[in-house]
XYZ file of C-alpha atoms in Angstrom:
401
model
C 125.511 -55.576 -11.444
C 124.070 -57.382 -8.374
C 122.599 -54.123 -7.043
C 121.031 -53.356 -10.426
C 119.485 -56.827 -10.649
C 118.067 -56.542 -7.139
C 116.553 -53.163 -8.034
C 114.941 -54.632 -11.170
C 113.517 -57.508 -9.158
C 112.016 -55.113 -6.614
C 110.393 -53.028 -9.353
C 108.972 -56.113 -11.071
C 107.668 -57.452 -7.774
C 105.861 -54.175 -7.064
C 104.284 -54.332 -10.517
C 103.152 -57.928 -10.009
C 101.506 -57.080 -6.695
C 99.317 -54.342 -8.187
C 95.989 -56.177 -8.001
C 92.399 -55.093 -7.502
C 91.614 -53.607 -4.101
C 88.951 -55.818 -2.502
C 86.619 -54.453 0.161
C 83.175 -54.937 1.670
C 79.931 -52.978 1.800
C 78.870 -51.999 5.320
C 75.513 -50.495 6.246
C 75.765 -49.378 9.901
C 72.094 -48.340 10.059
C 70.870 -51.944 10.094
C 69.346 -52.989 13.451
C 71.038 -55.101 16.106
C 74.595 -54.690 14.858
C 77.754 -54.449 16.988
C 79.118 -50.952 17.651
C 81.146 -49.546 14.747
C 84.372 -49.544 16.773
C 84.112 -53.322 17.153
C 83.285 -53.732 13.474
C 86.324 -51.676 12.463
C 88.580 -53.737 14.728
C 87.294 -56.965 13.177
C 87.755 -55.621 9.653
C 91.359 -54.802 10.472
C 91.945 -58.299 11.841
C 90.578 -59.749 8.584
C 92.971 -57.553 6.548
C 90.065 -55.813 4.801
C 91.534 -52.589 3.457
C 88.493 -50.903 1.864
C 84.884 -50.321 2.931
C 81.955 -48.922 0.993
C 79.882 -47.191 3.630
C 76.141 -46.982 3.009
C 74.074 -44.471 4.987
C 77.177 -43.105 6.730
C 76.762 -41.316 10.027
C 79.461 -39.012 11.422
C 80.075 -41.404 14.323
C 80.773 -44.308 11.967
C 83.071 -42.235 9.749
C 84.963 -41.222 12.880
C 85.361 -44.884 13.899
C 87.578 -45.473 10.854
C 90.029 -42.724 11.823
C 93.704 -43.694 12.093
C 93.166 -47.029 10.344
C 94.553 -48.287 7.053
C 91.010 -48.773 5.738
C 89.851 -46.560 2.870
C 86.231 -45.430 2.686
C 83.846 -44.968 -0.208
C 80.952 -42.927 1.176
C 77.464 -43.006 -0.339
C 75.400 -39.851 0.100
C 71.667 -40.696 0.430
C 69.478 -40.474 -2.667
C 66.982 -38.120 -1.086
C 69.681 -35.433 -0.784
C 70.562 -35.406 -4.491
C 67.913 -32.819 -5.541
C 69.062 -30.412 -2.807
C 72.731 -30.935 -3.743
C 71.865 -30.099 -7.340
C 69.886 -26.994 -6.412
C 72.360 -25.468 -4.018
C 76.062 -26.029 -3.435
C 75.603 -24.987 0.191
C 73.467 -28.112 0.762
C 76.356 -30.264 -0.438
C 78.739 -28.263 1.751
C 76.490 -28.783 4.777
C 76.622 -32.572 4.310
C 80.401 -32.466 3.883
C 80.762 -30.323 7.020
C 79.168 -33.071 9.118
C 80.351 -36.250 7.349
C 83.787 -35.440 5.916
C 85.479 -32.246 7.112
C 85.813 -33.149 10.835
C 87.518 -36.475 10.016
C 89.571 -35.819 6.890
C 92.387 -36.833 6.509
C 92.517 -38.916 9.713
C 89.817 -41.040 8.146
C 90.985 -42.023 4.673
C 88.013 -41.146 2.455
C 88.833 -41.742 -1.212
C 85.484 -41.432 -3.016
C 81.982 -40.071 -2.503
C 79.089 -41.540 -4.478
C 76.251 -39.080 -4.998
C 73.480 -41.559 -4.312
C 73.158 -45.086 -5.680
C 70.957 -46.212 -8.547
C 69.399 -42.753 -8.559
C 68.111 -42.866 -12.120
C 65.924 -45.951 -11.704
C 62.244 -45.908 -10.818
C 63.002 -46.688 -7.177
C 64.222 -43.131 -6.710
C 60.893 -41.695 -7.837
C 59.555 -42.176 -4.322
C 61.946 -39.455 -3.150
C 60.151 -36.750 -5.127
C 57.941 -37.717 -8.091
C 58.223 -34.195 -9.493
C 62.009 -34.407 -9.865
C 63.635 -35.913 -12.946
C 66.643 -37.851 -11.562
C 68.524 -37.543 -14.846
C 68.285 -33.750 -14.623
C 69.656 -33.412 -11.098
C 72.292 -36.138 -10.873
C 75.214 -34.508 -12.670
C 74.611 -31.031 -11.145
C 74.622 -32.686 -7.712
C 77.921 -34.416 -8.478
C 79.480 -31.188 -9.717
C 78.304 -29.265 -6.649
C 79.707 -31.934 -4.328
C 83.081 -31.637 -6.005
C 83.012 -27.833 -5.936
C 82.033 -27.915 -2.258
C 84.995 -30.202 -1.549
C 87.278 -27.718 -3.300
C 85.736 -24.870 -1.297
C 86.789 -26.776 1.833
C 90.317 -27.230 0.493
C 89.862 -30.975 -0.087
C 91.207 -32.156 -3.443
C 92.024 -35.802 -2.741
C 88.441 -37.138 -2.684
C 86.827 -37.992 -6.003
C 83.090 -37.763 -6.684
C 80.934 -40.051 -8.809
C 77.635 -41.937 -8.578
C 76.672 -45.607 -8.507
C 74.699 -47.397 -11.231
C 73.200 -50.860 -11.456
C 74.338 -53.067 -14.330
C 70.876 -54.418 -15.058
C 69.381 -50.917 -15.127
C 71.787 -49.140 -17.469
C 72.899 -51.829 -19.921
C 71.041 -52.826 -23.057
C 72.855 -55.409 -25.189
C 75.492 -56.734 -22.809
C 76.755 -59.949 -24.383
C 79.038 -60.431 -26.075
C 80.935 -57.519 -24.501
C 81.901 -56.199 -27.939
C 78.198 -55.438 -28.561
C 77.580 -53.752 -25.206
C 75.954 -50.331 -25.028
C 74.259 -48.210 -22.394
C 70.493 -47.955 -22.482
C 68.922 -44.931 -24.094
C 68.043 -42.260 -23.234
C 70.103 -42.861 -20.061
C 73.271 -43.260 -22.106
C 73.008 -39.890 -23.836
C 71.378 -37.879 -21.044
C 73.325 -39.153 -18.045
C 76.148 -41.604 -18.671
C 77.961 -39.864 -21.530
C 78.244 -36.431 -19.822
C 79.111 -38.158 -16.554
C 81.944 -40.082 -18.222
C 83.326 -36.808 -19.568
C 83.249 -35.392 -16.032
C 84.934 -38.501 -14.605
C 87.665 -38.341 -17.224
C 88.284 -34.647 -16.542
C 88.475 -35.172 -12.768
C 90.356 -38.518 -12.690
C 87.358 -40.190 -11.045
C 85.907 -43.673 -11.458
C 82.758 -45.211 -12.903
C 80.877 -47.007 -10.098
C 78.758 -50.063 -10.896
C 76.760 -52.650 -8.924
C 77.399 -55.901 -10.751
C 75.801 -59.255 -9.913
C 76.555 -62.374 -12.004
C 73.969 -64.112 -9.791
C 71.201 -61.968 -11.283
C 72.219 -62.773 -14.865
C 72.547 -66.471 -14.048
C 69.101 -66.467 -12.402
C 67.363 -65.326 -15.591
C 69.455 -67.230 -18.144
C 69.350 -71.019 -17.862
C 71.934 -71.394 -20.644
C 74.759 -70.091 -18.439
C 76.653 -72.954 -16.725
C 76.903 -72.624 -12.972
C 80.634 -73.293 -13.038
C 81.146 -70.341 -15.394
C 79.525 -68.065 -12.822
C 81.356 -69.566 -9.821
C 84.926 -69.223 -11.230
C 85.259 -73.000 -11.493
C 88.282 -74.478 -13.258
C 86.884 -76.529 -16.117
C 87.994 -76.933 -19.761
C 84.443 -76.186 -20.921
C 83.816 -73.180 -18.673
C 84.344 -70.479 -21.263
C 82.470 -68.195 -23.612
C 83.977 -66.609 -26.721
C 83.348 -63.141 -28.088
C 83.475 -64.006 -31.776
C 83.882 -60.345 -32.780
C 87.033 -59.705 -30.753
C 88.239 -63.292 -30.500
C 88.450 -62.928 -26.724
C 87.776 -65.975 -24.554
C 86.112 -65.469 -21.167
C 86.522 -67.892 -18.274
C 83.951 -66.361 -15.929
C 80.826 -64.214 -16.084
C 82.232 -61.508 -13.800
C 84.901 -60.579 -16.368
C 82.314 -60.564 -19.145
C 80.172 -58.097 -17.229
C 83.094 -55.819 -16.361
C 84.241 -55.834 -19.987
C 80.687 -55.081 -21.121
C 80.894 -51.872 -19.069
C 84.348 -51.080 -20.480
C 83.140 -51.677 -24.049
C 80.042 -49.525 -23.517
C 82.242 -46.723 -22.140
C 84.402 -46.973 -25.254
C 81.301 -46.588 -27.434
C 80.545 -43.445 -25.388
C 84.028 -42.118 -26.104
C 85.678 -42.712 -22.718
C 87.422 -46.082 -22.680
C 90.054 -45.194 -20.055
C 87.875 -44.236 -17.068
C 88.631 -46.589 -14.142
C 85.856 -48.959 -13.081
C 84.949 -49.698 -9.460
C 82.588 -52.598 -8.786
C 80.699 -51.170 -5.824
C 78.617 -54.286 -5.160
C 78.933 -57.951 -6.032
C 78.019 -61.074 -4.141
C 75.933 -64.213 -3.903
C 72.901 -64.730 -1.639
C 72.328 -67.508 0.838
C 69.132 -69.075 2.136
C 68.455 -71.764 4.692
C 69.494 -74.432 2.177
C 73.095 -75.540 2.639
C 73.617 -75.837 -1.113
C 72.799 -72.186 -1.739
C 75.178 -71.171 1.045
C 77.867 -73.351 -0.507
C 77.388 -71.568 -3.819
C 77.893 -68.255 -2.025
C 81.155 -69.503 -0.554
C 82.285 -70.807 -3.947
C 81.486 -67.522 -5.689
C 83.135 -65.328 -3.076
C 86.201 -67.552 -2.780
C 86.599 -67.681 -6.554
C 86.066 -63.927 -6.842
C 88.730 -63.131 -4.256
C 91.262 -65.488 -5.842
C 90.566 -64.036 -9.271
C 90.826 -60.407 -8.179
C 94.098 -61.068 -6.336
C 95.613 -62.942 -9.263
C 96.494 -59.802 -11.191
C 94.908 -61.197 -14.365
C 92.521 -58.275 -14.840
C 89.990 -58.739 -17.632
C 90.592 -59.440 -21.338
C 89.816 -55.826 -22.286
C 91.697 -54.175 -19.404
C 94.841 -55.644 -17.902
C 94.229 -53.956 -14.532
C 90.577 -55.005 -14.507
C 88.401 -53.292 -11.934
C 90.338 -50.830 -9.800
C 88.325 -51.822 -6.723
C 85.590 -54.357 -5.936
C 83.311 -54.475 -2.897
C 81.639 -57.643 -1.666
C 77.995 -57.121 -0.808
C 77.512 -57.192 2.133
C 79.079 -57.340 5.582
C 75.855 -58.087 7.509
C 72.521 -59.422 6.293
C 69.876 -56.874 5.308
C 67.247 -58.188 7.746
C 64.503 -55.886 6.527
C 64.288 -57.656 3.168
C 62.206 -60.493 4.632
C 59.292 -58.072 4.917
C 59.622 -56.901 1.349
C 56.956 -58.329 -0.936
C 58.010 -56.952 -4.293
C 61.256 -58.874 -4.549
C 63.722 -55.998 -4.321
C 65.108 -53.793 -1.616
C 62.962 -50.805 -0.759
C 65.902 -48.435 -0.254
C 67.059 -46.932 -3.516
C 70.547 -46.573 -2.061
C 70.746 -50.376 -2.039
C 69.926 -50.795 -5.730
C 71.365 -53.349 -8.067
C 70.426 -56.744 -6.644
C 67.234 -58.747 -6.850
C 66.657 -60.310 -3.464
C 63.464 -62.171 -4.222
C 60.749 -63.288 -1.870
C 61.864 -65.871 0.662
C 64.442 -63.985 2.681
C 67.625 -64.317 0.621
C 70.500 -62.775 2.507
C 73.782 -61.469 1.200
C 75.837 -60.970 4.372
C 79.226 -62.614 4.839
C 79.328 -62.106 8.607
C 77.021 -62.867 11.527
C 76.103 -60.164 14.054
C 78.402 -61.889 16.580
C 81.296 -61.050 14.215
C 81.932 -64.614 13.049
C 82.353 -65.329 9.335
C 79.584 -67.236 7.534
C 81.974 -68.532 4.875
C 85.531 -69.805 4.668
C 86.894 -66.945 2.618
C 90.077 -64.971 3.149
C 90.742 -61.327 2.366
C 94.358 -61.475 3.519
C 97.053 -61.289 0.854
C 98.781 -64.179 2.607
C 96.243 -66.505 0.977
C 97.044 -65.211 -2.509
C 97.697 -67.827 -5.159
C 100.761 -67.458 -7.344
C 99.501 -65.373 -10.256
C 100.967 -65.442 -13.739
C 102.952 -62.268 -13.086
C 104.811 -63.908 -10.207
C 105.305 -67.059 -12.241
C 106.956 -64.957 -14.941
C 109.237 -63.431 -12.311
C 110.320 -66.833 -11.093
C 110.986 -67.855 -14.701
C 113.135 -64.722 -15.102
C 115.143 -65.666 -12.033
C 115.727 -69.133 -13.455
C 117.152 -67.520 -16.600
C 119.373 -65.325 -14.436
C 120.487 -68.391 -12.547
C 121.703 -69.943 -15.778
C 123.162 -66.910 -17.525
C 124.504 -64.793 -14.699
C 125.482 -65.444 -11.129
C 123.621 -68.111 -9.145
C 124.258 -66.255 -5.874
C 122.590 -63.116 -7.247
C 119.645 -65.187 -8.498
C 119.209 -66.767 -5.079
C 119.146 -63.298 -3.511
C 116.356 -62.297 -5.897
C 114.408 -65.452 -5.064
C 114.774 -64.610 -1.387
C 113.322 -61.130 -1.997
C 110.377 -62.546 -3.958
C 109.296 -65.055 -1.370
C 109.810 -62.760 1.607
C 107.302 -60.408 -0.028
């Protein structure tokens, strides 16, 4: 009996620890950054286990070899038409960016571009319809991976929430914009379901808050307050933060498209900072609340596991945005956030590798989530009904882990 109880406790503990993987977005092509080897070492020291790599170069991919950090690679938007036209073009990119380093570098996912279907991608080639080339490019990337004998890397593409959603709130009313929904998203979701891949989305509560004065700041910043909630009157679901509402809007829209079980990866989320201390404090509050929430194991009301992964945007500030006059990033591969004029920056780290905010990625800072609370309650019951020595052994296992 004691051995059986210990086994049950270990299984329950493993289940309780299954929370969202939290990572960061890293663009190594930005100027005046430390060498990638130093960046990787710092990421390891911060217990960051996942990185979304924008504009990946072979040297940077190699720098992550023999680490416990997983990579989500983003292939540049300008290559998507050539990937769609010819599988050999996709194979050529894989030969330089993936094949020499796999599996020593743990690459889990490749995104065929980012925000490809929006107007920002038209600058790549105005004669090319992005909606016509995106899915063929994704399929050719996957086939090229199979040609190379690589079957452990999934392929998808990254969308921006504000560019693909129509009615978003309440989540029960959410749908994808047309004709994007029918031409691109629906067939892509079928592909993702067939290949056990994930739906990738850039998701910024800051952007929604910026254009909707009715949203309380505390609701966006994960603040504990009795009045920080919004109800979906159709489903009866109560939301305690805007992030969950946005994730569930995606999940609900996928269900409308016939694919409610495809995993969701939040490829970008964050909060900008300016010179004002208050704005920087908001960034720290959002990021701290986000990390606590994602590690809690609560998931979202519509999906108990929530987002499978979430990446904080970004590791270092995008310095080039201060010269941008139209209010958004000029690189289509950085789509999904409105930076605004005035030099808003999204980085969480300074170029000297010091953190800008007091946030912690390490699991050691995890709050006791409801799953662990239930385990402790179970042990208390065991303590009363069974053998107190066995119960104490289980408690010892829980708190050592």
